[in-house]
PDB file of C-alpha atoms in Angstrom:
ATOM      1  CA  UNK A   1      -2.901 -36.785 -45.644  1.00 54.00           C
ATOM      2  CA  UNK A   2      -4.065 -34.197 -42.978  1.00 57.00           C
ATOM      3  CA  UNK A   3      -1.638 -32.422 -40.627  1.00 58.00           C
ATOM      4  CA  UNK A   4      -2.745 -31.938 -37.475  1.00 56.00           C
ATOM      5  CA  UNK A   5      -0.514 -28.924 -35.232  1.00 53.00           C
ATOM      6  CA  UNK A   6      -1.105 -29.133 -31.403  1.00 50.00           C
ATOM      7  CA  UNK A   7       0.335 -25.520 -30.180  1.00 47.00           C
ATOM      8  CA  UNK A   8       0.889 -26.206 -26.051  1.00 50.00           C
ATOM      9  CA  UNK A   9       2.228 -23.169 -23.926  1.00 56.00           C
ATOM     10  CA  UNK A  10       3.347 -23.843 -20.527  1.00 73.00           C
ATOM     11  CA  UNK A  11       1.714 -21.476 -17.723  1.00 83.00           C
ATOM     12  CA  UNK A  12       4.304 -20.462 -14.601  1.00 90.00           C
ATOM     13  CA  UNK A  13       5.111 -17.775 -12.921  1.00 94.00           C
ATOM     14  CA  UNK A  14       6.459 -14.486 -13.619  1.00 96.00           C
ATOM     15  CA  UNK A  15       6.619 -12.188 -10.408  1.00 96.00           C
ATOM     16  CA  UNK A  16       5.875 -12.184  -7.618  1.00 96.00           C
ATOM     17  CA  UNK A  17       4.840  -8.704  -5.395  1.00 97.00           C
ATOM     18  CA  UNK A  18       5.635  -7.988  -3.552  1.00 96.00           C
ATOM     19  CA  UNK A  19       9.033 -10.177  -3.653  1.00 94.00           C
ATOM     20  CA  UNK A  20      10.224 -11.733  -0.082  1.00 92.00           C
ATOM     21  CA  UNK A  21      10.761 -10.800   2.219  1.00 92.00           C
ATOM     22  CA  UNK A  22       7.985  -8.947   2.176  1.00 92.00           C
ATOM     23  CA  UNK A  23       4.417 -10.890   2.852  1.00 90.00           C
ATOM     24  CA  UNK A  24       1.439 -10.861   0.625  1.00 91.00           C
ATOM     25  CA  UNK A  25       2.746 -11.072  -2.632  1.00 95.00           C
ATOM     26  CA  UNK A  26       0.475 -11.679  -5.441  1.00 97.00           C
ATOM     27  CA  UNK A  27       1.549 -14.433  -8.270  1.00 97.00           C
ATOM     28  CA  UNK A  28       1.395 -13.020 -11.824  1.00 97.00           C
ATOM     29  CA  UNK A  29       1.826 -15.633 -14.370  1.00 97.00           C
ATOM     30  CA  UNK A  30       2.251 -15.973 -17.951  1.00 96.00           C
ATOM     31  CA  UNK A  31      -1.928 -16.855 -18.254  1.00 96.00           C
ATOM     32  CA  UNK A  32      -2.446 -13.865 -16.187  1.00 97.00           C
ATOM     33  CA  UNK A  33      -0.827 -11.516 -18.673  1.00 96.00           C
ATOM     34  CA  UNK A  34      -2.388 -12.890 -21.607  1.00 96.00           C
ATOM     35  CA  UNK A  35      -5.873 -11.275 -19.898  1.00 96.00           C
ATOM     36  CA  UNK A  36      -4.012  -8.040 -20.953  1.00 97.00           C
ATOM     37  CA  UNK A  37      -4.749  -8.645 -24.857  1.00 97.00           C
ATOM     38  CA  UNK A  38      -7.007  -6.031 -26.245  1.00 94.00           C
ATOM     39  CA  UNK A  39     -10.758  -7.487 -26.332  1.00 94.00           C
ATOM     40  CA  UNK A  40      -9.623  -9.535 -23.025  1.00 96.00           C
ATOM     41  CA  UNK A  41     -11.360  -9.284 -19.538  1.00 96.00           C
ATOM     42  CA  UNK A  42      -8.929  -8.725 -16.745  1.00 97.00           C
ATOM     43  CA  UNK A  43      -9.180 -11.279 -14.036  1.00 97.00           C
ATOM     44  CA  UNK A  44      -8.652 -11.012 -10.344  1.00 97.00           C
ATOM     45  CA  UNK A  45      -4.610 -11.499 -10.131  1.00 98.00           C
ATOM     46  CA  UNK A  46      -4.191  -8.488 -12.793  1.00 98.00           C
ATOM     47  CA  UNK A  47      -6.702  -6.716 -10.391  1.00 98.00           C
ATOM     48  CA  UNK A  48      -5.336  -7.121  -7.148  1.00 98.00           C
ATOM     49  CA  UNK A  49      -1.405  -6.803  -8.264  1.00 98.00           C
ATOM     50  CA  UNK A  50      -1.760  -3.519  -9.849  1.00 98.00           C
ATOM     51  CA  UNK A  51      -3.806  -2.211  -7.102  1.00 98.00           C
ATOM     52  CA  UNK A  52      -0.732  -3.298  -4.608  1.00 98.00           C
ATOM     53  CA  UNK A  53       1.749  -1.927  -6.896  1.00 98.00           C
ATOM     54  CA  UNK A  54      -0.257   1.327  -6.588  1.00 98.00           C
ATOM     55  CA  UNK A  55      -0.350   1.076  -2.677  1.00 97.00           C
ATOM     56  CA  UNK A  56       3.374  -0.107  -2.606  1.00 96.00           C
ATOM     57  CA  UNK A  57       4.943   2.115  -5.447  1.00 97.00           C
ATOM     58  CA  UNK A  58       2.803   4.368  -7.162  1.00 96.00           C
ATOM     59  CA  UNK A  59       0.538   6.649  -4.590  1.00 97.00           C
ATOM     60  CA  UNK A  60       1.745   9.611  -2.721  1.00 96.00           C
ATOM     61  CA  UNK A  61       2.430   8.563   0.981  1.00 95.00           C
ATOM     62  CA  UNK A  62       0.071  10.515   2.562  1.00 94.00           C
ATOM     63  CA  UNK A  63      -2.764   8.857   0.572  1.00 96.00           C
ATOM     64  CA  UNK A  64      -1.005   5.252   1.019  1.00 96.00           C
ATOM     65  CA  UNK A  65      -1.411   6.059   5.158  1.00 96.00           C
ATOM     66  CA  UNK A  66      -5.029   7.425   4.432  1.00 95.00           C
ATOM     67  CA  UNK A  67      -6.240   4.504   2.113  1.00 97.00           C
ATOM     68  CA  UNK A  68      -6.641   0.871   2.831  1.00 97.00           C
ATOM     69  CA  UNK A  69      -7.355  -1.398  -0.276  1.00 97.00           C
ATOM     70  CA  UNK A  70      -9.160  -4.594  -0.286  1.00 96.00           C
ATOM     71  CA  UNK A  71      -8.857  -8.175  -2.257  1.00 96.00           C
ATOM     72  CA  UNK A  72     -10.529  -8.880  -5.014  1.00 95.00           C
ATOM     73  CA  UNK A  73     -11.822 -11.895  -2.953  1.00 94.00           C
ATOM     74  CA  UNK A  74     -13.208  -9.617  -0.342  1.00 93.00           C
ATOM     75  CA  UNK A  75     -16.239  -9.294  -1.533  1.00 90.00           C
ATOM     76  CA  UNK A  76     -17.232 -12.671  -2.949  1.00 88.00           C
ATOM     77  CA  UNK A  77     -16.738 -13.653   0.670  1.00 89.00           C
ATOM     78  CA  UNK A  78     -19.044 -11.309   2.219  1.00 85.00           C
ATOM     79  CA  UNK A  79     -21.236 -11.858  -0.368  1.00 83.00           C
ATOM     80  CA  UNK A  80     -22.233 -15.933   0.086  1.00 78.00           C
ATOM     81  CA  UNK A  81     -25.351 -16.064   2.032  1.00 67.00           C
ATOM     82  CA  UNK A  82     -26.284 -12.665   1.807  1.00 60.00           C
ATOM     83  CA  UNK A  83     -29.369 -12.880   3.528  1.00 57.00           C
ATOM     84  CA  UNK A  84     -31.267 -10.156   5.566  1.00 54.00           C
ATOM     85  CA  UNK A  85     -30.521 -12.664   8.739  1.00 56.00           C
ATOM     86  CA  UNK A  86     -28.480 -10.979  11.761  1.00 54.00           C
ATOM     87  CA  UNK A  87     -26.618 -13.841  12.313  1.00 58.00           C
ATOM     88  CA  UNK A  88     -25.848 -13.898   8.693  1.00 82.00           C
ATOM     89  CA  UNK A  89     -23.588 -11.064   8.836  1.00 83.00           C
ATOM     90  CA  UNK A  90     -21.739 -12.364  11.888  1.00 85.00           C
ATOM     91  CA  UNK A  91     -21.190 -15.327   9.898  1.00 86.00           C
ATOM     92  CA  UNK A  92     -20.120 -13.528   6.547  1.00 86.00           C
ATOM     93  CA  UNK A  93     -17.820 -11.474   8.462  1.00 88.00           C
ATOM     94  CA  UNK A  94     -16.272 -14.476  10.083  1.00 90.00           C
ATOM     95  CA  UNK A  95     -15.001 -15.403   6.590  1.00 91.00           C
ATOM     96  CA  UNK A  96     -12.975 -12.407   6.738  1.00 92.00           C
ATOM     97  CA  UNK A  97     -12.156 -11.162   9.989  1.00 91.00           C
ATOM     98  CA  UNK A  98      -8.514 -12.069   9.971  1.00 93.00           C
ATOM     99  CA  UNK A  99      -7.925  -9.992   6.919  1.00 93.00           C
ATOM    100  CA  UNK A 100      -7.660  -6.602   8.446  1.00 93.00           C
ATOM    101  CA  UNK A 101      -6.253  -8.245  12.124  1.00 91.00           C
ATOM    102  CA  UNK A 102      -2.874  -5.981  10.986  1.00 92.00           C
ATOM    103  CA  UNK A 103      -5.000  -2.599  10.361  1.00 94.00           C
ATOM    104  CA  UNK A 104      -7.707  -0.688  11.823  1.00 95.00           C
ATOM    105  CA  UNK A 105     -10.168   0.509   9.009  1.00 95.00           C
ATOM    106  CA  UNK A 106     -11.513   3.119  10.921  1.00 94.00           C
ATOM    107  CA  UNK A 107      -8.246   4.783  10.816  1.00 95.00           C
ATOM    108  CA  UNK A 108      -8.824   5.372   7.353  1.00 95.00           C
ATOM    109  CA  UNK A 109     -10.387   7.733   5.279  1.00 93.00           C
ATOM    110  CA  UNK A 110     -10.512   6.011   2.321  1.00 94.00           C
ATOM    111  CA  UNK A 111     -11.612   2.026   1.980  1.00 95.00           C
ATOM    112  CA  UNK A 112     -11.225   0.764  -1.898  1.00 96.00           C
ATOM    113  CA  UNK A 113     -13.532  -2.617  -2.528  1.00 94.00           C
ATOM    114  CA  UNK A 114     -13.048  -4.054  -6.093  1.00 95.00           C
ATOM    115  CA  UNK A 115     -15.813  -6.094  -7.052  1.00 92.00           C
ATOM    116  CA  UNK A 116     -16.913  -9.053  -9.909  1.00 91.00           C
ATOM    117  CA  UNK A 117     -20.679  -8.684 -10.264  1.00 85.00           C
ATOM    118  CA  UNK A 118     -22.456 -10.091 -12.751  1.00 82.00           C
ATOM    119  CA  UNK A 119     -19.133 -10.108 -14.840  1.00 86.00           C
ATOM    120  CA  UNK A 120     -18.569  -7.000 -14.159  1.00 90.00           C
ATOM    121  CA  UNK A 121     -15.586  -4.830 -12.799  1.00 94.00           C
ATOM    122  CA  UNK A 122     -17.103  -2.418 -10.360  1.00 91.00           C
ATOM    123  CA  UNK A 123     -14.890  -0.294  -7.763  1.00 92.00           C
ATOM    124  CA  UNK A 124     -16.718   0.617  -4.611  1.00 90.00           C
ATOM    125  CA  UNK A 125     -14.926   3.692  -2.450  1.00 91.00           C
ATOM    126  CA  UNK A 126     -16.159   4.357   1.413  1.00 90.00           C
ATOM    127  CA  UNK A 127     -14.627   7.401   2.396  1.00 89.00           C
ATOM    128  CA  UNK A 128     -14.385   8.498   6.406  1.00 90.00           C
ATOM    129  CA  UNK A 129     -15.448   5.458   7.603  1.00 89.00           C
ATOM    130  CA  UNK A 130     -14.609   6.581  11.257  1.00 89.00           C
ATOM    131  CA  UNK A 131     -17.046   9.312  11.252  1.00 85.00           C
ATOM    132  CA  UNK A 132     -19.857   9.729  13.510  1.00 80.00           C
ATOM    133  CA  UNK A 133     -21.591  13.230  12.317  1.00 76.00           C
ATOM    134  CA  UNK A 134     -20.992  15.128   9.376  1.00 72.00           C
ATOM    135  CA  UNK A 135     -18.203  17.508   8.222  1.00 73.00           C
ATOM    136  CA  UNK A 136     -18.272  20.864   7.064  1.00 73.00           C
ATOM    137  CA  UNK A 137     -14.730  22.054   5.161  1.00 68.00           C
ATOM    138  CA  UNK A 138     -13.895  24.973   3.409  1.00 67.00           C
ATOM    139  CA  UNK A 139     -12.101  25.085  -0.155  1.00 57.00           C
ATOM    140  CA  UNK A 140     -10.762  27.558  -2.157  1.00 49.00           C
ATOM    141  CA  UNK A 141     -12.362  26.616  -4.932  1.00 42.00           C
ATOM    142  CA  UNK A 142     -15.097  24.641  -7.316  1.00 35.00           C
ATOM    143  CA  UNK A 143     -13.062  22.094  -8.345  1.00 37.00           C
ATOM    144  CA  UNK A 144     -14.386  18.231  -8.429  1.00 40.00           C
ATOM    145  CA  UNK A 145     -11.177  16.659  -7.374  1.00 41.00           C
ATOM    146  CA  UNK A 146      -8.262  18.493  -5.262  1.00 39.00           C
ATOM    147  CA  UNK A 147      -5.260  17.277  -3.853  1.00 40.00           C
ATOM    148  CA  UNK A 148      -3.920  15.031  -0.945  1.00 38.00           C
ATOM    149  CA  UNK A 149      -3.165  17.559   1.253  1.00 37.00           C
ATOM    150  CA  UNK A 150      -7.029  18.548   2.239  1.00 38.00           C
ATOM    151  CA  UNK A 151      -7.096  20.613   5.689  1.00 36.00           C
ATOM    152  CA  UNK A 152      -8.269  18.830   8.527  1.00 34.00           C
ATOM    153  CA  UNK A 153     -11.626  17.973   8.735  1.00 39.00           C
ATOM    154  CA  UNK A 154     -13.894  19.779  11.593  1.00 31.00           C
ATOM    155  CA  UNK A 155     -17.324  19.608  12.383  1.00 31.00           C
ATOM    156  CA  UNK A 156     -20.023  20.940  10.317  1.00 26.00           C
ATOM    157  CA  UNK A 157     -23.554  22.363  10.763  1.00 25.00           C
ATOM    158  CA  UNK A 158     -26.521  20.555   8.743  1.00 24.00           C
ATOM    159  CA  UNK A 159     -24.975  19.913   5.570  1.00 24.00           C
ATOM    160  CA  UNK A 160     -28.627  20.333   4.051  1.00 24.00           C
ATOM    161  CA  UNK A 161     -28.388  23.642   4.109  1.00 24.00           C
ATOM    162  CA  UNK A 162     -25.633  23.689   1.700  1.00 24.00           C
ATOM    163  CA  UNK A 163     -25.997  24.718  -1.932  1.00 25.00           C
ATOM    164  CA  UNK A 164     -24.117  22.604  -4.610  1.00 29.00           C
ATOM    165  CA  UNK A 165     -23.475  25.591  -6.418  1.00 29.00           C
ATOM    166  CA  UNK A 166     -21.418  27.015  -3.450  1.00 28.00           C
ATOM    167  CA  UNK A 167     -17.626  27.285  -3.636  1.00 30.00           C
ATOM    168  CA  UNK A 168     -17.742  24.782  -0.085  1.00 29.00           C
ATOM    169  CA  UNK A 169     -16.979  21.217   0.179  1.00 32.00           C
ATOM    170  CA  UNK A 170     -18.787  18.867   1.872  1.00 31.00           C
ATOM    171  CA  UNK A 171     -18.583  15.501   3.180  1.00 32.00           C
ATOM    172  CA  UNK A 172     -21.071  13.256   4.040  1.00 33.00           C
ATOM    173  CA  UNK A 173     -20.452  11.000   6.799  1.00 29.00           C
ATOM    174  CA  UNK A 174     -19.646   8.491   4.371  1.00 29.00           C
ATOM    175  CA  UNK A 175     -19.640   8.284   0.738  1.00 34.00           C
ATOM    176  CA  UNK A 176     -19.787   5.237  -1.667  1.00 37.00           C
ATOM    177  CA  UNK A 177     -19.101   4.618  -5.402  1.00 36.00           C
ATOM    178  CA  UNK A 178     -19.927   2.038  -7.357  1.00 35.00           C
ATOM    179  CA  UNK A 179     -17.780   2.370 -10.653  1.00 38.00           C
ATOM    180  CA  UNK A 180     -18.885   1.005 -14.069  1.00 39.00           C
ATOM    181  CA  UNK A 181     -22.026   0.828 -16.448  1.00 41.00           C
ATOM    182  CA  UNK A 182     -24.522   3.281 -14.695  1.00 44.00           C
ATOM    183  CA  UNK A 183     -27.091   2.169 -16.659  1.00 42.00           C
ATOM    184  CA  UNK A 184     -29.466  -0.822 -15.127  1.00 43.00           C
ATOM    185  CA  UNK A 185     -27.212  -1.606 -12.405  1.00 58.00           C
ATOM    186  CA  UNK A 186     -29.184   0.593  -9.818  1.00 65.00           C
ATOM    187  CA  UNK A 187     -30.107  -2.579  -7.925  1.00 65.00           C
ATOM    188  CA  UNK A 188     -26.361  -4.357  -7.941  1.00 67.00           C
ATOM    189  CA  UNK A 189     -25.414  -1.353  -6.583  1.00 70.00           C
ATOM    190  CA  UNK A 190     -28.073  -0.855  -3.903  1.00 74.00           C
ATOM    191  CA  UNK A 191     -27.058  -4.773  -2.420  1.00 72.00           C
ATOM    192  CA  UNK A 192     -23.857  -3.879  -2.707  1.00 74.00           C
ATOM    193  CA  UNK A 193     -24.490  -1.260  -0.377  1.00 76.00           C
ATOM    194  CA  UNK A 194     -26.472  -2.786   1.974  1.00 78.00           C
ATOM    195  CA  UNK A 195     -23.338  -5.806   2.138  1.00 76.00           C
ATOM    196  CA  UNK A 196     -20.584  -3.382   2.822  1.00 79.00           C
ATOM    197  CA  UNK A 197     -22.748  -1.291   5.801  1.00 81.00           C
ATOM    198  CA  UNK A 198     -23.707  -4.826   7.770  1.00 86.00           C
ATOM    199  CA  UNK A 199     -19.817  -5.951   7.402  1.00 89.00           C
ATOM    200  CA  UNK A 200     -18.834  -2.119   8.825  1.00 91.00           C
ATOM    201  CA  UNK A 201     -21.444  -2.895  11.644  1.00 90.00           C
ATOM    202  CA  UNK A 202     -20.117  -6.186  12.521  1.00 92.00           C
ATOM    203  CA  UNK A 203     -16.541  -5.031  12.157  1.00 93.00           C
ATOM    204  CA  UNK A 204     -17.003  -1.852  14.086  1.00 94.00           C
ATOM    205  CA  UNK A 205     -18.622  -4.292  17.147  1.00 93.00           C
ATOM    206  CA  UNK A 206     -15.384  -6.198  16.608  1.00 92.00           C
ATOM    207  CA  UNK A 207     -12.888  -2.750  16.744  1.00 91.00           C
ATOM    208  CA  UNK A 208     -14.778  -0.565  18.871  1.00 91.00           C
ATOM    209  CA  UNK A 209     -16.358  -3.035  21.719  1.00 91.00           C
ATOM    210  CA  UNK A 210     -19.687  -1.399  21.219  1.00 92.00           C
ATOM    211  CA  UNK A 211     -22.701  -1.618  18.979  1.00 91.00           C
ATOM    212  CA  UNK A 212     -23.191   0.708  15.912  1.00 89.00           C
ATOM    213  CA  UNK A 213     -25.228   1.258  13.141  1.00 84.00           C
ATOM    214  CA  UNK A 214     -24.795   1.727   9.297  1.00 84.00           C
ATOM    215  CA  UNK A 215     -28.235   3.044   7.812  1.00 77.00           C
ATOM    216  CA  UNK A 216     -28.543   4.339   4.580  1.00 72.00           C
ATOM    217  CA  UNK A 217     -29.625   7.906   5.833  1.00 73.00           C
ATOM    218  CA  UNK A 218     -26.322   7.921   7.814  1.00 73.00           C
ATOM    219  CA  UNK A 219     -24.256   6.747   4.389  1.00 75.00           C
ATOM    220  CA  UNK A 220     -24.395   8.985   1.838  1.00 74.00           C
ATOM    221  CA  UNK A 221     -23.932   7.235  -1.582  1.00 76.00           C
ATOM    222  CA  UNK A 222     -23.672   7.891  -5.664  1.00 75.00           C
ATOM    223  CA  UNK A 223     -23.345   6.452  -8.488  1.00 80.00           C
ATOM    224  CA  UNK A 224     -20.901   8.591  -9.627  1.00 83.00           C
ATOM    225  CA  UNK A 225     -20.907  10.482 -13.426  1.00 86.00           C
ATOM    226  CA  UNK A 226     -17.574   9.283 -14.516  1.00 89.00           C
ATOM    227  CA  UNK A 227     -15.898   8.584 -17.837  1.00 90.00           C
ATOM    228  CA  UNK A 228     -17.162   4.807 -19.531  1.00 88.00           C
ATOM    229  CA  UNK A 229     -15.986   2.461 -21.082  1.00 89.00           C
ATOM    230  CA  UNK A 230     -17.048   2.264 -24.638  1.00 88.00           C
ATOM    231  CA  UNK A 231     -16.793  -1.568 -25.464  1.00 90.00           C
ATOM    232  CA  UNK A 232     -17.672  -4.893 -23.074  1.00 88.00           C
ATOM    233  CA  UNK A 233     -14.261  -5.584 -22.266  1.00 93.00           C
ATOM    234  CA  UNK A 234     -12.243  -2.642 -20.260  1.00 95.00           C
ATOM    235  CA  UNK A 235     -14.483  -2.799 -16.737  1.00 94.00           C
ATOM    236  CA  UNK A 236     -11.503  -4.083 -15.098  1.00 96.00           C
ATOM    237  CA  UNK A 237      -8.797  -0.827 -16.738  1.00 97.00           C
ATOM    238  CA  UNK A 238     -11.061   1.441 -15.746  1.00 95.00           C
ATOM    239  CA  UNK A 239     -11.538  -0.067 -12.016  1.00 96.00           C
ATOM    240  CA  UNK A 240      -7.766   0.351 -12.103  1.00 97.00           C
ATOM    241  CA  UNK A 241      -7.777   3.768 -13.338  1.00 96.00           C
ATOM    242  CA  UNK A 242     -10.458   5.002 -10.927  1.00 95.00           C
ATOM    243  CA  UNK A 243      -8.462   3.739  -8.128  1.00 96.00           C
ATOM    244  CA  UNK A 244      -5.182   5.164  -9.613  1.00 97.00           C
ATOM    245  CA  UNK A 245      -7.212   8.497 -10.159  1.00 95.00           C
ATOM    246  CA  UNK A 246      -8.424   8.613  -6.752  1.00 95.00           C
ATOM    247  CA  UNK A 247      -5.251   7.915  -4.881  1.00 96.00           C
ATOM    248  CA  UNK A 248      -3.427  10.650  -7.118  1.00 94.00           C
ATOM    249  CA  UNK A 249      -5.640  13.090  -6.653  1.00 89.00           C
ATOM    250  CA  UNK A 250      -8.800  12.296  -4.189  1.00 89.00           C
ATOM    251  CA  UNK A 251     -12.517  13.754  -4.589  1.00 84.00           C
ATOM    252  CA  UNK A 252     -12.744  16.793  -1.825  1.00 79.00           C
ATOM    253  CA  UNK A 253     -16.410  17.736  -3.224  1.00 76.00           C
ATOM    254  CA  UNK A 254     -19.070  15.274  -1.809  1.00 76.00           C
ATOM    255  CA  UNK A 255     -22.096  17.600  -3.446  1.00 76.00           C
ATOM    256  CA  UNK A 256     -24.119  14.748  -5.027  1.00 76.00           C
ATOM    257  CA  UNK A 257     -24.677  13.566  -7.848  1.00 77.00           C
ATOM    258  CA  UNK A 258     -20.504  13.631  -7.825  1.00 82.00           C
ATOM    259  CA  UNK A 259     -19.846  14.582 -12.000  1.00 85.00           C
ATOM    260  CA  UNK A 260     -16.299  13.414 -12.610  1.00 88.00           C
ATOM    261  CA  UNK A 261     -16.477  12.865 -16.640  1.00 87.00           C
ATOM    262  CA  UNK A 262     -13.727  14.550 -16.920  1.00 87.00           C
ATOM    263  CA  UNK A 263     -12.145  12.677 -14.089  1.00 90.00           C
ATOM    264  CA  UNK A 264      -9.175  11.956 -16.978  1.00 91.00           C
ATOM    265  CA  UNK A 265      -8.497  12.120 -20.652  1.00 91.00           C
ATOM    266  CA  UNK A 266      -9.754   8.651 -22.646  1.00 89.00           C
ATOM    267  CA  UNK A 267      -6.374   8.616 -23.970  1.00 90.00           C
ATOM    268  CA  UNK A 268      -4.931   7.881 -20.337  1.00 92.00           C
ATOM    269  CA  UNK A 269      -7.420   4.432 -19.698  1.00 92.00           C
ATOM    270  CA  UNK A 270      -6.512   3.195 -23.102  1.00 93.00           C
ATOM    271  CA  UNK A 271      -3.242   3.031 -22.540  1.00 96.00           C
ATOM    272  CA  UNK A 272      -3.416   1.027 -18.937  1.00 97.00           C
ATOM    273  CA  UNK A 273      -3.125  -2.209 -20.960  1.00 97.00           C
ATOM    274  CA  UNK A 274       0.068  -1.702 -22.675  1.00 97.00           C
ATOM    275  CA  UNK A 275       1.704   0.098 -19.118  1.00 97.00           C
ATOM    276  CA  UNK A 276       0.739  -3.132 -16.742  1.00 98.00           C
ATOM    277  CA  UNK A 277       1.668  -5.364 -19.505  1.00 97.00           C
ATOM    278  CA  UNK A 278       5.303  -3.893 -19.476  1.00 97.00           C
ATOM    279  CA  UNK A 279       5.400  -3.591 -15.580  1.00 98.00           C
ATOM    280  CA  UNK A 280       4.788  -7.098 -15.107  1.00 97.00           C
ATOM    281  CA  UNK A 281       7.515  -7.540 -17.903  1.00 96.00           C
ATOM    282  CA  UNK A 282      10.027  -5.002 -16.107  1.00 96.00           C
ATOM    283  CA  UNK A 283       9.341  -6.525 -12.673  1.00 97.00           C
ATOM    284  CA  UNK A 284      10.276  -9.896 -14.238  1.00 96.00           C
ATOM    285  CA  UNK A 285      13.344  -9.441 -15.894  1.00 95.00           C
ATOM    286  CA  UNK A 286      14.275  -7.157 -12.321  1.00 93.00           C
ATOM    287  CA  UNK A 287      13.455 -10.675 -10.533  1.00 92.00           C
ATOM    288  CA  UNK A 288      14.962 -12.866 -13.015  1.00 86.00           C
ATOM    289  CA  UNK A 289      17.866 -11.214 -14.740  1.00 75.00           C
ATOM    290  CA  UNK A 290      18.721 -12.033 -18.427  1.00 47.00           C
ATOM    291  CA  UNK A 291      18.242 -15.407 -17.772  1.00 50.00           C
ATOM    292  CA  UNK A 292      15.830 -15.446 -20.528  1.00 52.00           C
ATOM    293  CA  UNK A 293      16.026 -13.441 -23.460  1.00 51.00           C
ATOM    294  CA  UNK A 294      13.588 -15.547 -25.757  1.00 48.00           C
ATOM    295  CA  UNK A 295      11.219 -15.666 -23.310  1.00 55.00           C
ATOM    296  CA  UNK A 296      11.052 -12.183 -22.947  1.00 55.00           C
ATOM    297  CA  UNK A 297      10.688 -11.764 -26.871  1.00 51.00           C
ATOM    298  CA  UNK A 298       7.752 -14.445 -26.950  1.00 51.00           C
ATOM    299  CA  UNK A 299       5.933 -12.184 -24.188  1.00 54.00           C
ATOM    300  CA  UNK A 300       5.892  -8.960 -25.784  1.00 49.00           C
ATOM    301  CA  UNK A 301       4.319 -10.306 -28.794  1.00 41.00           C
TER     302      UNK A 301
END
């Protein structure tokens, strides 16, 4: 006689957050926290949530007022018909005009676009979107990475004639990164690019009432030198810790190639799992109660 055993789990809802009666909030349910098992890819819910509860929670103020941070689903909509065809990009931005009606992205220095390509986590960061010539600042020191409180920007001569071995700062008049396997993802990176500048154009037109454009000589980009993931599975933690990274403590030194290997100890990325995990966990019982003791038990394991 053979024994058959049929193991069914229900799927519903843990949080949500932000909770009314604030808008927006982002569903996490039990499915979405089982993307959180070692080996596991992280999906777009786990994605966007953390990167709210960053925004909402996590980041110093001054950044949170600096930064603006996209969906997931940004992207994927700017992406269909991605042809070279003006009124393509009209079209494309169409899709997603109403999701920045409540905020001005020109009033921000720093514009955070997660992105799925290819089945792969990649974080792209425009910084001084607003800006119209370059910036010269001065810093005390060589450091990649400085803090929050940068002084305020002022115009700079030709940045070309700045050496990257100088204790100065620089800033391009805007600077992208595209986080994630350097390695044979030059050209994902380059259309990537070329996406995000028509979408500024078109949004700029819509913001600004006049026309602009976003060439590649104007956009300074890299493809940053930053710490990698050493397995197929943990694009999506380190998206999330590049972003947490940033927000903490934001790149002031726009010399390219940017070299941030050191950006933050290995230790720190592999323990991202475990710390969402037991957010989502903390946030539910917060929302819940003790309504639910076993349930709580059968999540942790």
């Amino acid at each position: 006689m053979n024994l058959n055993i049929i193991f069914t789990f229900s799927i519903f809802r843990l949080i949500l957050f932000p909770p009314p009666p604030l808008k927006g909030g982002i569903a996490v349910t039990t499915e979405d926290l089982q993307c959180l098992n070692s080996g596991e890819f992280l999906n777009d819910v786990i994605i966007d949530f953390y990167l709210k509860y960053l925004m909402l929670e996590k980041a110093p103020k001054e950044m949170v007022e600096r930064s603006h941070i996209f969906s997931s689903f940004f992207y994927k909509q700017i992406a269909l018909d991605s042809s070279s065809v003006v009124g393509s990009k009209h079209r494309r931005h169409q899709r997603v005009r109403t999701w920045t009606r409540h905020v001005d992205i020109f009033k921000k220095d720093y514009l955070f676009v997660p992105v799925n390509q290819e089945a792969h986590w990649y974080l792209v960061v425009i910084c001084f979107p607003s800006l119209l010539n370059p910036l010269y600042e001065e810093w005390g020191n060589s450091a990649t990475t400085g803090n929050s409180g940068a002084k305020k920007k002022t115009e700079s001569p030709a940045l070309e004639d700045r050496s990257q071995n100088s204790n100065s700062k620089t800033t391009s008049t805007y600077f992208k990164r595209a986080m994630g396997k350097q390695a044979g993802f030059l050209k994902i990176y380059e259309h990537l690019c070329n996406l995000s500048d028509r979408y500024l154009q078109v949004e700029w037109e819509v913001r600004r009432g006049s026309p602009r454009n976003f060439t590649a000589e104007q956009m300074k980009g890299s493809l940053c030198r930053v710490p990698l993931q050493d397995n197929s599975s943990d694009c999506g933690v380190y998206l999330l810790q590049f972003a947490e990274s940033f927000l903490q403590n934001p790149v002031v030194h726009f010399d390219l190639p940017l070299n941030l290997e050191n950006w933050f100890p290995r230790q720190q990325v592999r323990r991202k799992r475990d710390e969402i995990r037991e957010l989502v966990l903390q946030l539910y019982r917060k929302q819940k109660g003790a309504r639910s003791s076993k349930l709580d038990s059968a999540l942790i394991i």
